Short mmCIF file of C-alpha atoms and ligand atoms in Angstrom, two decimals:
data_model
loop_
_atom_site.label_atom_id
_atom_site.label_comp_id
_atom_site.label_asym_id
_atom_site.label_seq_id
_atom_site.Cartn_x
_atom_site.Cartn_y
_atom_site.Cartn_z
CA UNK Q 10 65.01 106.98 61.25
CA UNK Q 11 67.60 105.56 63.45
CA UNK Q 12 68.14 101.77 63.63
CA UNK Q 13 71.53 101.50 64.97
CA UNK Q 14 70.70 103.31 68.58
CA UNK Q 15 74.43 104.83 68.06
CA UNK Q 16 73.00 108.30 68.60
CA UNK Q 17 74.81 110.33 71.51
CA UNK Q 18 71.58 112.60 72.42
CA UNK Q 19 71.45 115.28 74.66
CA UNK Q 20 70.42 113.46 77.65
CA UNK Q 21 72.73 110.31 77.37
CA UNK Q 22 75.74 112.65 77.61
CA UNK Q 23 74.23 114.49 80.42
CA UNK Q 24 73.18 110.78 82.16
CA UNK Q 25 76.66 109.20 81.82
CA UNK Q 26 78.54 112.84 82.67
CA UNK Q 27 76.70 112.84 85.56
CA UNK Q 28 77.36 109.12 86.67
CA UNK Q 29 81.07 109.67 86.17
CA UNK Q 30 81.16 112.39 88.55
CA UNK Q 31 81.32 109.48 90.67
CA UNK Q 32 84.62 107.75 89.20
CA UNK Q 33 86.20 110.91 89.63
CA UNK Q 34 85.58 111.41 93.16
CA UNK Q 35 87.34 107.80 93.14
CA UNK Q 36 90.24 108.89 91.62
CA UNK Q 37 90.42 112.24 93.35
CA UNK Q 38 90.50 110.77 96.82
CA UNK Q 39 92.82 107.62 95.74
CA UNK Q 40 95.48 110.61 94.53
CA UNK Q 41 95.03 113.13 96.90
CA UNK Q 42 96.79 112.35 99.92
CA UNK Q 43 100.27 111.96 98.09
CA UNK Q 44 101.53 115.50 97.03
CA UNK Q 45 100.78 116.90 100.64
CA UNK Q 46 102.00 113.90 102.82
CA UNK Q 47 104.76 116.06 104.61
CA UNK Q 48 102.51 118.99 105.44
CA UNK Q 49 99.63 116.87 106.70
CA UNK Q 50 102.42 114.90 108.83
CA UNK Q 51 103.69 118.26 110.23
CA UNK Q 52 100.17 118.87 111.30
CA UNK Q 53 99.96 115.17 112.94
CA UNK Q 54 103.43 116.37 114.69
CA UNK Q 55 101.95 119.63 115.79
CA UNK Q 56 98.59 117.84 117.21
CA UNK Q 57 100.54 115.14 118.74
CA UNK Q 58 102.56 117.76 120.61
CA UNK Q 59 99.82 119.94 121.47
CA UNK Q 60 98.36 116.38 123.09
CA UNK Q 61 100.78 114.78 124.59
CA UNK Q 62 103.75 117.54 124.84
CA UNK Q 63 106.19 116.11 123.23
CA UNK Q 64 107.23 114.87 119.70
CA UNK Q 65 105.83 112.26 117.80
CA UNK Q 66 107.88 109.43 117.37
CA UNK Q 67 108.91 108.20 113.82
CA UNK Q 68 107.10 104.77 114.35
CA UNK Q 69 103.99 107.16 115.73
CA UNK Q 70 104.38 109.35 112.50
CA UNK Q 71 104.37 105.99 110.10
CA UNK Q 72 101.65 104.40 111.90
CA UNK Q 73 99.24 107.64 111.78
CA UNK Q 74 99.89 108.33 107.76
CA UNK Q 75 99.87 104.77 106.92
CA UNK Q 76 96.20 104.09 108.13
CA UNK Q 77 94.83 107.30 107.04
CA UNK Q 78 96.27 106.33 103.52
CA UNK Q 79 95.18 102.69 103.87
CA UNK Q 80 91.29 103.12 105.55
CA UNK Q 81 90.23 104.50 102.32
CA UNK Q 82 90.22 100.78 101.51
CA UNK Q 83 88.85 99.27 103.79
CA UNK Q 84 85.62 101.76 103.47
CA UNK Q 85 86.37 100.88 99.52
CA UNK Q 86 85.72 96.88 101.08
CA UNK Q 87 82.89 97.96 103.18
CA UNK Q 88 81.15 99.62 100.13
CA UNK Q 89 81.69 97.57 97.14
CA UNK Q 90 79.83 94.65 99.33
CA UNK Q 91 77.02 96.67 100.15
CA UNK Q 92 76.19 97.99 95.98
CA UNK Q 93 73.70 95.36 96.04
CA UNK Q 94 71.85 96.56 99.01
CA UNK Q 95 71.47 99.70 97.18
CA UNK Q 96 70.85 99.43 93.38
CA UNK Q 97 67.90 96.71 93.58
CA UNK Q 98 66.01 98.77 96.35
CA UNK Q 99 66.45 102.45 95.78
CA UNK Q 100 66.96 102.29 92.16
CA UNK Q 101 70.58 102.87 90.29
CA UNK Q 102 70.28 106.46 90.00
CA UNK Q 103 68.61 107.24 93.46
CA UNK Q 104 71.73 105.31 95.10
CA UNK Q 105 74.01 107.49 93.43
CA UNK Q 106 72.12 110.60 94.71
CA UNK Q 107 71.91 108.64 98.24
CA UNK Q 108 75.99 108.08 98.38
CA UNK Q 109 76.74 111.95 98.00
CA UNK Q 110 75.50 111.71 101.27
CA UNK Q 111 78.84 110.53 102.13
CA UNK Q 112 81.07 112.49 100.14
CA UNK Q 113 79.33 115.53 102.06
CA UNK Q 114 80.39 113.97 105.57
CA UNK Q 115 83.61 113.07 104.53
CA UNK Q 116 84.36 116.36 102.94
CA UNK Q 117 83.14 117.99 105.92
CA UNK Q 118 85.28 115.55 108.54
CA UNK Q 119 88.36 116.08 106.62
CA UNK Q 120 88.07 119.57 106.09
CA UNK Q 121 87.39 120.36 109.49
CA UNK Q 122 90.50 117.87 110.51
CA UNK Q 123 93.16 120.42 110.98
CA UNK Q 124 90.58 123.35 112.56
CA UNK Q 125 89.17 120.60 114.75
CA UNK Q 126 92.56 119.35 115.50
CA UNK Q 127 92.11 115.93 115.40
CA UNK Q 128 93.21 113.12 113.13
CA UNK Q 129 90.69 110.95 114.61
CA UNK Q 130 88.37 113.48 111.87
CA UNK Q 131 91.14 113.08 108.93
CA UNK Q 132 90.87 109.16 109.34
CA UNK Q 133 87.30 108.53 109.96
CA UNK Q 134 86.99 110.98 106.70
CA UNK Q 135 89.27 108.94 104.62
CA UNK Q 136 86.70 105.66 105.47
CA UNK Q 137 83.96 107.54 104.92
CA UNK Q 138 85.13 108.69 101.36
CA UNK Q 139 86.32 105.07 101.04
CA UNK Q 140 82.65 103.88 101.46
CA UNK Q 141 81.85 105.97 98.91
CA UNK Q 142 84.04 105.34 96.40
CA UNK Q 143 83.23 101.44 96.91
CA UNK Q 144 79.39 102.42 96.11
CA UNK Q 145 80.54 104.21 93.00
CA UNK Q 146 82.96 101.55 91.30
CA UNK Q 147 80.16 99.72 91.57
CA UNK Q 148 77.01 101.99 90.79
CA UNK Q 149 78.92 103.87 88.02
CA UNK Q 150 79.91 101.23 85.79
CA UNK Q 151 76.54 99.53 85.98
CA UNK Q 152 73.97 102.74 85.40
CA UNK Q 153 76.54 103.75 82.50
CA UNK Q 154 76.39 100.39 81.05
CA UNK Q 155 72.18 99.80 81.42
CA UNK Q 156 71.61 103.60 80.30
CA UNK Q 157 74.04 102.87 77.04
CA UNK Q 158 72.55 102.29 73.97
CA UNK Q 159 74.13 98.34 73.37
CA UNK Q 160 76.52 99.82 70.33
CA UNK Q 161 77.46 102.51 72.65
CA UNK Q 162 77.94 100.34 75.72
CA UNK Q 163 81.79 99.55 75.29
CA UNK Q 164 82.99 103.25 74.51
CA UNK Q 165 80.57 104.80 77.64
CA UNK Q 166 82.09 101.84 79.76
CA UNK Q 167 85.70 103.21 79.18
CA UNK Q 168 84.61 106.83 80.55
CA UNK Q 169 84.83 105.15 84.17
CA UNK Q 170 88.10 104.37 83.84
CA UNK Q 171 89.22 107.92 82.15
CA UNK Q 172 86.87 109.65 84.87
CA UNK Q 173 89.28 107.49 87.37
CA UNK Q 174 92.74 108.78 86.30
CA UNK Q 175 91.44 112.55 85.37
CA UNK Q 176 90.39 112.69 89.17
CA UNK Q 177 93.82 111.19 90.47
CA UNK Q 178 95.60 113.87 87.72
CA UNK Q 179 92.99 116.45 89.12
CA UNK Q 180 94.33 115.64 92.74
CA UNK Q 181 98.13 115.12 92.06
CA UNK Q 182 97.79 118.97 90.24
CA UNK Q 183 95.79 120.68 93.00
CA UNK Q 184 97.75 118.91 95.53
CA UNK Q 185 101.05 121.38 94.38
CA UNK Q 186 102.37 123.64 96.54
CA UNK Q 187 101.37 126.91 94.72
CA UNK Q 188 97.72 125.66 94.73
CA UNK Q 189 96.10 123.83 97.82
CA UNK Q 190 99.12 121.08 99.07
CA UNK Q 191 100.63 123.68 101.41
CA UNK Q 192 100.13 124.05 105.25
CA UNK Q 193 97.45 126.66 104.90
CA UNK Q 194 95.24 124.99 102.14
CA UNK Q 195 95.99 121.10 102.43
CA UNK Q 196 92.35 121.20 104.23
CA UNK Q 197 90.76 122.71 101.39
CA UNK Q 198 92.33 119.93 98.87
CA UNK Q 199 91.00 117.39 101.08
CA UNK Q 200 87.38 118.92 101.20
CA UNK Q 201 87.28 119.91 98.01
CA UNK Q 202 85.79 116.65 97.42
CA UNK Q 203 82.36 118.00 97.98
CA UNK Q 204 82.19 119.82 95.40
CA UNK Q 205 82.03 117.04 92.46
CA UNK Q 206 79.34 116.11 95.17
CA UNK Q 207 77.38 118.83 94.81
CA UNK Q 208 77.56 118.89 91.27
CA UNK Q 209 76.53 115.21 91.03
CA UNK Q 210 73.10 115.94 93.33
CA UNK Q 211 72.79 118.97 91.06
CA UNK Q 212 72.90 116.93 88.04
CA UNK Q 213 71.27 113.86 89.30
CA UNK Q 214 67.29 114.99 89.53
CA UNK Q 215 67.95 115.32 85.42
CA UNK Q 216 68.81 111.86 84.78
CA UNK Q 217 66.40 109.10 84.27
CA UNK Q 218 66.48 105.71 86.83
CA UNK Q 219 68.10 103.27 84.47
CA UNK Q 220 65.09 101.46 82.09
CA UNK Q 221 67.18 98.18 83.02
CA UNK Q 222 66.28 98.32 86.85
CA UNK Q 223 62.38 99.57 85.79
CA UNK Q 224 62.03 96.96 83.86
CA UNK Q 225 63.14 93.84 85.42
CA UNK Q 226 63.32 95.22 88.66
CA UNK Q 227 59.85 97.01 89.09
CA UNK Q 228 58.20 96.02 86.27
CA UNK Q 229 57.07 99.34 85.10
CA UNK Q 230 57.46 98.42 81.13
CA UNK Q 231 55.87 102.01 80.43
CA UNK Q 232 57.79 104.31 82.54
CA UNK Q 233 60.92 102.18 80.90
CA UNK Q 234 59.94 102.90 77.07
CA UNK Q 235 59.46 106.69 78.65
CA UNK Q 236 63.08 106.46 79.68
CA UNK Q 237 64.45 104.92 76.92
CA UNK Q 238 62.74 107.13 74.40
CA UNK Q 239 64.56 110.00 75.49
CA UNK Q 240 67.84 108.49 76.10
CA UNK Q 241 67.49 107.67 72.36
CA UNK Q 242 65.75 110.36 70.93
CA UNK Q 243 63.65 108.10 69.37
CA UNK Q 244 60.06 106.75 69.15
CA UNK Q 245 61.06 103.32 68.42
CA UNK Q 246 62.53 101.60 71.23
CA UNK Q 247 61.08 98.32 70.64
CA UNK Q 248 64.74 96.63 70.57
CA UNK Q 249 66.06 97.41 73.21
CA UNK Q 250 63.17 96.76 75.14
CA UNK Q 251 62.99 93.25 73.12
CA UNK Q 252 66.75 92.83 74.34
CA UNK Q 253 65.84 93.42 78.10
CA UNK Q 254 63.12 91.00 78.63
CA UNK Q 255 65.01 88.20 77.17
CA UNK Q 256 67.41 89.02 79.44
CA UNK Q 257 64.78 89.13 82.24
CA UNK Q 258 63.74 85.59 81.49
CA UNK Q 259 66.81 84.11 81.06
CA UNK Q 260 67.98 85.36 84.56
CA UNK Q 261 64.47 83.99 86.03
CA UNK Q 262 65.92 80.42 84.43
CA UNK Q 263 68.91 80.62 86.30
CA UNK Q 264 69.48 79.50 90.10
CA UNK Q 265 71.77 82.10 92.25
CA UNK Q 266 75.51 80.61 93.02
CA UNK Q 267 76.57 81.33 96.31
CA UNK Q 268 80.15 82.25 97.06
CA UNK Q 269 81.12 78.84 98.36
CA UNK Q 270 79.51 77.23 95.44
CA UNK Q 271 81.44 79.41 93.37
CA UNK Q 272 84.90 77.98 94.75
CA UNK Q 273 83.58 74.10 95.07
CA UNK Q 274 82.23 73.98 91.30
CA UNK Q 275 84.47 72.70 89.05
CA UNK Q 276 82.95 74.99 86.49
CA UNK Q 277 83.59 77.57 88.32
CA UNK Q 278 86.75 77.56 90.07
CA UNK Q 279 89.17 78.02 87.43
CA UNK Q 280 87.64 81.34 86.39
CA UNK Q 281 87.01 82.72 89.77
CA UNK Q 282 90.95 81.81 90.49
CA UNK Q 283 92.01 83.63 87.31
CA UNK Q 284 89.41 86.94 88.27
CA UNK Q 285 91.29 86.97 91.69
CA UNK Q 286 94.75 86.56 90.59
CA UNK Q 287 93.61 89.81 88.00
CA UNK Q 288 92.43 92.03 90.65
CA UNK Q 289 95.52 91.00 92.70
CA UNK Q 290 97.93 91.90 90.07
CA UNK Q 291 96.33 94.97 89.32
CA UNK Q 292 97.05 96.12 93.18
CA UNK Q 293 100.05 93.89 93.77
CA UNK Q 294 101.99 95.96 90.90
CA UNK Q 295 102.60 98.84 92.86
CA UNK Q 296 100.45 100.92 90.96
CA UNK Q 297 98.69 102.13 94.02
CA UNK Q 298 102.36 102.30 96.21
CA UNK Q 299 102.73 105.34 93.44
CA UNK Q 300 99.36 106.76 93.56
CA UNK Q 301 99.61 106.91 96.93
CA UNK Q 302 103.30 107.67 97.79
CA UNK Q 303 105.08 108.76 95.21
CA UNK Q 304 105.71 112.24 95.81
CA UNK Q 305 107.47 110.95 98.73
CA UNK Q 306 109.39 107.96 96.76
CA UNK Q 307 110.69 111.11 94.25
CA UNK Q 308 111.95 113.07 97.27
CA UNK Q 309 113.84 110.28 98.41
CA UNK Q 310 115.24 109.67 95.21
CA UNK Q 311 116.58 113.41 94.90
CA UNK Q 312 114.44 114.79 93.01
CA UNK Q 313 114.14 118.87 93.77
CA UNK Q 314 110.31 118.95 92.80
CA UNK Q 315 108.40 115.56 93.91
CA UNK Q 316 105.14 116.91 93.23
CA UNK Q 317 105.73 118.03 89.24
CA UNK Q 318 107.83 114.02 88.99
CA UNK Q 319 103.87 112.72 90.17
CA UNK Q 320 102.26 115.00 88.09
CA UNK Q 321 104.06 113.47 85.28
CA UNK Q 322 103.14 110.23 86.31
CA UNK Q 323 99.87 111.17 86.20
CA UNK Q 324 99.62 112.70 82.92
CA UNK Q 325 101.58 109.14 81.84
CA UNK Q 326 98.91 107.22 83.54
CA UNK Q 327 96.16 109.17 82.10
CA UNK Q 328 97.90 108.85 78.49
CA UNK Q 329 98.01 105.43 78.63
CA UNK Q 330 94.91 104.81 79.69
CA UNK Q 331 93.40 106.48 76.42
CA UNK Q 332 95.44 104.93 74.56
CA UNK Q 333 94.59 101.74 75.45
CA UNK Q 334 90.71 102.48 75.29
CA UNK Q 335 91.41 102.46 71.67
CA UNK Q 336 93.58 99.76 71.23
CA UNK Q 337 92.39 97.35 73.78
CA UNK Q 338 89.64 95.65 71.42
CA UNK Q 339 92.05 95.29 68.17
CA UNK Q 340 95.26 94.07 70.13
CA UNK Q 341 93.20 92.13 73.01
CA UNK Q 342 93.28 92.14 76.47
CA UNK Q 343 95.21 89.59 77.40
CA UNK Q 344 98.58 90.44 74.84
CA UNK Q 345 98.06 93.90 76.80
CA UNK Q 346 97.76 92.72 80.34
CA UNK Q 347 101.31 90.80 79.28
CA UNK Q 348 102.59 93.89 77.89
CA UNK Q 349 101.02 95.82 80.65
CA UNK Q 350 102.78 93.27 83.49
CA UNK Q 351 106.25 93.53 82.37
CA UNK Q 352 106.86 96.35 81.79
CA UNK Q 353 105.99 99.09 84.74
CA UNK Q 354 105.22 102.05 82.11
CA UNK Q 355 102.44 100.07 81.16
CA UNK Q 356 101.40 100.76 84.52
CA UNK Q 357 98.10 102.57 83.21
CA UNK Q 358 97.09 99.71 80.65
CA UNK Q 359 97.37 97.42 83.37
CA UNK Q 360 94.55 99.01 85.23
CA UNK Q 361 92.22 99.37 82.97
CA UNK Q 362 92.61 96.06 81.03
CA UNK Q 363 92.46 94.13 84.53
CA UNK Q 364 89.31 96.28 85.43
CA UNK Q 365 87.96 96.07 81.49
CA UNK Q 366 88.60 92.06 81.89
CA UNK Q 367 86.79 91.76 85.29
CA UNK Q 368 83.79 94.61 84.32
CA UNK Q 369 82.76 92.13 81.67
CA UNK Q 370 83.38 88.62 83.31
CA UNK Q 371 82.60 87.32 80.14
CA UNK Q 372 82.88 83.36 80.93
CA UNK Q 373 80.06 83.70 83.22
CA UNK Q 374 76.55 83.64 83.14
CA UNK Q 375 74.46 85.53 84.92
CA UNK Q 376 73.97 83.05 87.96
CA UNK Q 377 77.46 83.16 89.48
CA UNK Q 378 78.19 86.77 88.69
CA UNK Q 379 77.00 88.67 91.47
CA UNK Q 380 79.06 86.40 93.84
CA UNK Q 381 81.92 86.29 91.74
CA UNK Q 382 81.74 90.48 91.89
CA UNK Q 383 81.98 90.35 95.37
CA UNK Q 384 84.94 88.11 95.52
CA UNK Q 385 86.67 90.22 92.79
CA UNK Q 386 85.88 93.06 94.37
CA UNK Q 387 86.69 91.65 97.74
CA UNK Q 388 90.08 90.98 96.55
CA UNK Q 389 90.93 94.24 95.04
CA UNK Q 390 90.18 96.11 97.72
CA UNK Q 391 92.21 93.83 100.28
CA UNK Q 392 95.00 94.22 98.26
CA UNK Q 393 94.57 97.69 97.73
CA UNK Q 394 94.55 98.20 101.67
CA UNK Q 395 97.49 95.77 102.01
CA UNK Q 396 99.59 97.92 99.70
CA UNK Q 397 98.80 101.04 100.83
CA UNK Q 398 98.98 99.74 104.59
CA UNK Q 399 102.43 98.53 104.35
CA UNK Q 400 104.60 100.23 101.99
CA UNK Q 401 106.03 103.00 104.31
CA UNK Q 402 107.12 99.97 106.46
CA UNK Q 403 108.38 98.04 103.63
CA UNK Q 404 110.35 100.62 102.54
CA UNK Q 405 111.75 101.65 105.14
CA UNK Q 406 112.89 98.01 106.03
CA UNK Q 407 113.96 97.16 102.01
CA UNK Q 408 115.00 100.77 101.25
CA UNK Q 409 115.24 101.04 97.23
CA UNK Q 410 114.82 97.68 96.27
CA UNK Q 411 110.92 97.80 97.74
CA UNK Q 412 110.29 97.79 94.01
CA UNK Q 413 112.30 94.67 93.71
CA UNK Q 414 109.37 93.16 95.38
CA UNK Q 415 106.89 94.67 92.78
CA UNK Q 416 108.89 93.25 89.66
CA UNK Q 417 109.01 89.91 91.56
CA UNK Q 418 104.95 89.73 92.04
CA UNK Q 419 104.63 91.12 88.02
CA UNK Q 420 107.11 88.39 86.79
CA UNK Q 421 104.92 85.81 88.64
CA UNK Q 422 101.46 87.56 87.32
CA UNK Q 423 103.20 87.76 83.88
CA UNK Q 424 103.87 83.90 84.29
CA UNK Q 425 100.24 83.45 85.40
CA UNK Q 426 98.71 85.38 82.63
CA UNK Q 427 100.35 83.44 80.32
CA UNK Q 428 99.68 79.74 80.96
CA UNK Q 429 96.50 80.40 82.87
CA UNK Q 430 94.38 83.12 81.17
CA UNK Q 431 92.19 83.11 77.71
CA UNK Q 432 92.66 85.62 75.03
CA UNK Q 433 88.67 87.02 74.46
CA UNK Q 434 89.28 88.68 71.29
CA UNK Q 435 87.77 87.85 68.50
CA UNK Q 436 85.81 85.08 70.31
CA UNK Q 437 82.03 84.88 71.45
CA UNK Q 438 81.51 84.48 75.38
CA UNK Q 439 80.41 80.77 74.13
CA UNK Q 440 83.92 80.11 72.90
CA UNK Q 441 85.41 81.17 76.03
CA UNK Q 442 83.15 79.42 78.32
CA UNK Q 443 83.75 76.17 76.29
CA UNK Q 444 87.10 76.74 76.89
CA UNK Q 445 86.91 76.39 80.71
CA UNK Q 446 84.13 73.96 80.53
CA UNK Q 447 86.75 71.89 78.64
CA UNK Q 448 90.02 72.26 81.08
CA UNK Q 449 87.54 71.85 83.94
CA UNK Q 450 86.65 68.01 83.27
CA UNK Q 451 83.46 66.48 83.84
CA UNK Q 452 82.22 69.41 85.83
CA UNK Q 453 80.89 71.02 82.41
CA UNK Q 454 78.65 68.41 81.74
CA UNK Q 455 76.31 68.47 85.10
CA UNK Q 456 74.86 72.56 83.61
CA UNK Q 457 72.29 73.53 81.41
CA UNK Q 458 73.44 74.57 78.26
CA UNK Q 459 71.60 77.64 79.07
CA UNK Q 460 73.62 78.60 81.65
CA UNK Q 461 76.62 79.20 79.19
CA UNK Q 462 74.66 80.47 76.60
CA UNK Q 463 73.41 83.35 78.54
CA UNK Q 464 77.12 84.93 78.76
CA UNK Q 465 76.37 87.42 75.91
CA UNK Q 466 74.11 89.43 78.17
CA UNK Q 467 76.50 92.23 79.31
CA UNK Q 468 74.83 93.48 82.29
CA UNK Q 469 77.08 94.21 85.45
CA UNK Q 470 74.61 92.08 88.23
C1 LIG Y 27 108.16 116.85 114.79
O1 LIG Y 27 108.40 118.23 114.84
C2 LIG Y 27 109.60 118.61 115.51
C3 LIG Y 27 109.65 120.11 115.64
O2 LIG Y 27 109.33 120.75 114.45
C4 LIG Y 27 110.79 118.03 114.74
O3 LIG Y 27 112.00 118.36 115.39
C5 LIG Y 27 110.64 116.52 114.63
O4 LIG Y 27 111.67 116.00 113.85
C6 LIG Y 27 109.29 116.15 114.07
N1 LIG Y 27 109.11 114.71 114.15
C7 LIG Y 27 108.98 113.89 113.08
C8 LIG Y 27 108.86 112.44 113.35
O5 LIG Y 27 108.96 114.33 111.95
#
């Protein structure tokens, strides 16, 4: 007999292993265009010249590298808006299987880049990819967290964020000389993305559609207890089956916010402004000005081998990041956002307490959620581009001290975190939506009680 639904079967590991193919690819193409930035440039040199006949100029040179660094975001914008047109039509896992689609182009475009001659290919690649990984931050986290047994659901969660840094450790090592970042092989590295792809299709057809979206979403309670059997390896599913139609009814109680409603509500506002200012400080550390430069930022410094200084700040990255999985419910994720915010080796924490904090939104029902995903997500991304957009120019303008800049924007966030944002550990999502309600005046008193106490469902949408 098993009550608890904490058994890891066979075909949950396969379901989630599969689904985190997807976070890789993430962190794979946010990491791979650092280690090789000089021989890719050589090769925008060479097709310049071959063009135009003569030299590309050093403003040419920034401009070319900085958007083909910086468009992966804005397909990352482009794509997290569009999840929704996706999961509630074709079905969580189908989407997935759907998105490879890109990943296959991109693969293909940048691959072909350097034969083809044409950076036109390497850039439209990079948004492609971008796309993609915009579905996937927001199809992983939600098929992983609907096909998770609820005691499992926390752990599985965290294997987004590890399948995030492995890929940009994956990238940073492939991207060495010896292996693929060299003249010869940089176009392999680039379109080696398509083969997590493949594996993901190949894997895919195995893994059930997520019970969550058969249930509520096509109201096929059967085909659900099929699925849910076998993700439990059990014949009892009748809890977790109890647990999603309560949830079903108490999202059929709730009216839809709209974005603008989300920023004029009283109730709202305060969290909405504290979910931005996360996603911003995630980006606005810098964290992505060394995921996506820093092989370059090492050379400058006088270091003899860049690309082994990056791998060692991925291996860093990645060791933080498991290290926080496990401490990040006892010491609670607003001490370790602090922690996280001053100091810069905390880098890794950082991310994933930001992106733990926002996954759950936990002072929000279900109503306002799906806008207030979009204007997190929104925000990230923007950020994301802005950074990756502008350092070169930055630093070439500010020199060293770009990171001055960096510790400036942390000290504020640090400040912000502080006075502004709630501690959640140890408290019920009632606690902390009190909380708000409380700071937020009269605006509390105009909701249903249900709408705050639906927070404990943790579904993503
Ligand atoms: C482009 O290549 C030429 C010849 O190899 C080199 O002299 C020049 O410095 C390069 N331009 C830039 C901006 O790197």
């Amino acid at each position: 007999m098993d009550s608890g639904g904490k058994q890891v079967t066979f075909q949950l590991m396969l379901t989630v292993g599969a689904a985190v193919i997807g976070s890789l690819q993430f962190g794979y193409n946010t990491g791979v265009i650092n280690a090789p930035q000089k021989v890719i440039e050589r090769f925008l040199n060479e097709t310049w010249f071959d063009r135009y006949q003569e030299h590309i100029s050093k403003t040419s040179l920034t401009t070319l590298w900085s958007v083909s660094v910086a468009i992966f975001s804005v397909g990352g914008i482009f794509g997290s808006f569009s999840v929704g047109l996706f999961v509630n039509r074709f079905g969580r896992r189908n989407s997935m299987l759907m998105a490879n689609v890109l990943a296959f182009v991109s693969a293909a475009l940048m691959g072909f880049s350097k034969m083809g001659g044409s950076w036109e290919m390497l850039i439209i690649g990079r948004f492609v990819v971008g796309l993609y990984s915009g579905l996937s931050t927001g199809f992983v986290p939600m098929y992983v967290g609907e096909v998770a047994p609820t005691a499992l659901r926390g752990a599985l969660g965290t294997l987004h964020q590890l399948g995030i840094v492995t890929g940009i450790l994956m990238a940073q090592v492939f991207g060495m000389e010896a292996l693929m970042g060299n003249t010869y092989l940089w176009p392999f590295l680039l379109g080696f993305t398509f083969i997590p792809a493949l594996a993901q299709c190949a894997l895919l057809p195995f893994c059930p559609e997520s019970p969550r979206f058969l249930l509520i979403n096509r109201n096929e309670e059967n085909k659900a207890k099929t699925v849910l059997k076998k993700l439990r390896g059990t014949t009892d599913v009748s809890a977790d089956m109890q647990e999603m139609k309560e949830e079903a009814r108490q999202m059929m109680r709730e009216k839809k916010v709209t974005i603008l409603e989300l920023f004029r509500s009283p109730l709202y506002r305060q969290p909405i402004f504290i979910a931005i200012m996360l996603q911003l400080s995630q980006q606005l550390s810098g964290i992505n000005a060394v995921f996506y430069y820093s092989t370059r930022i090492f050379e400058k410094a006088g270091v003899a081998q860049p690309v082994y200084a990056t791998i060692g700040a991925g291996v860093v990255n990645t060791a933080f990041t498991v290290v926080s999985l496990f401490v990040v419910e006892r010491a609670g994720r607003r001490s370790l956002h602090l922690l996280g915010l001053i100091g810069m080796a905390g880098a890794a924490v950082l991310m994933t307490i930001a992106l733990a904090l926002l996954d759950k939104l936990p002072w929000m029902s279900y109503g306002p959620r799906p806008s207030a995903f979009a204007v997190a997500g929104f925000s990230n991304w923007t950020a994301n581009f802005i950074v990756g957009m502008a350092f070169q120019y930055v630093e070439e303008l500010c020199g060293p001290y770009v990171f001055v800049i960096f510790t400036i924007l942390l000290l504020s966030f640090f400040i912000f975190t502080y006075f502004k944002v709630p501690e959640t550990k140890g408290r019920t999502f009632d606690e902390i939506s009190a909380g708000f309600r409380q700071s937020s005046g009269t605006g509390g008193e105009k909701h249903s009680p249900e709408e705050l106490n639906s927070l404990g469902a943790d579904s993503q949408l």
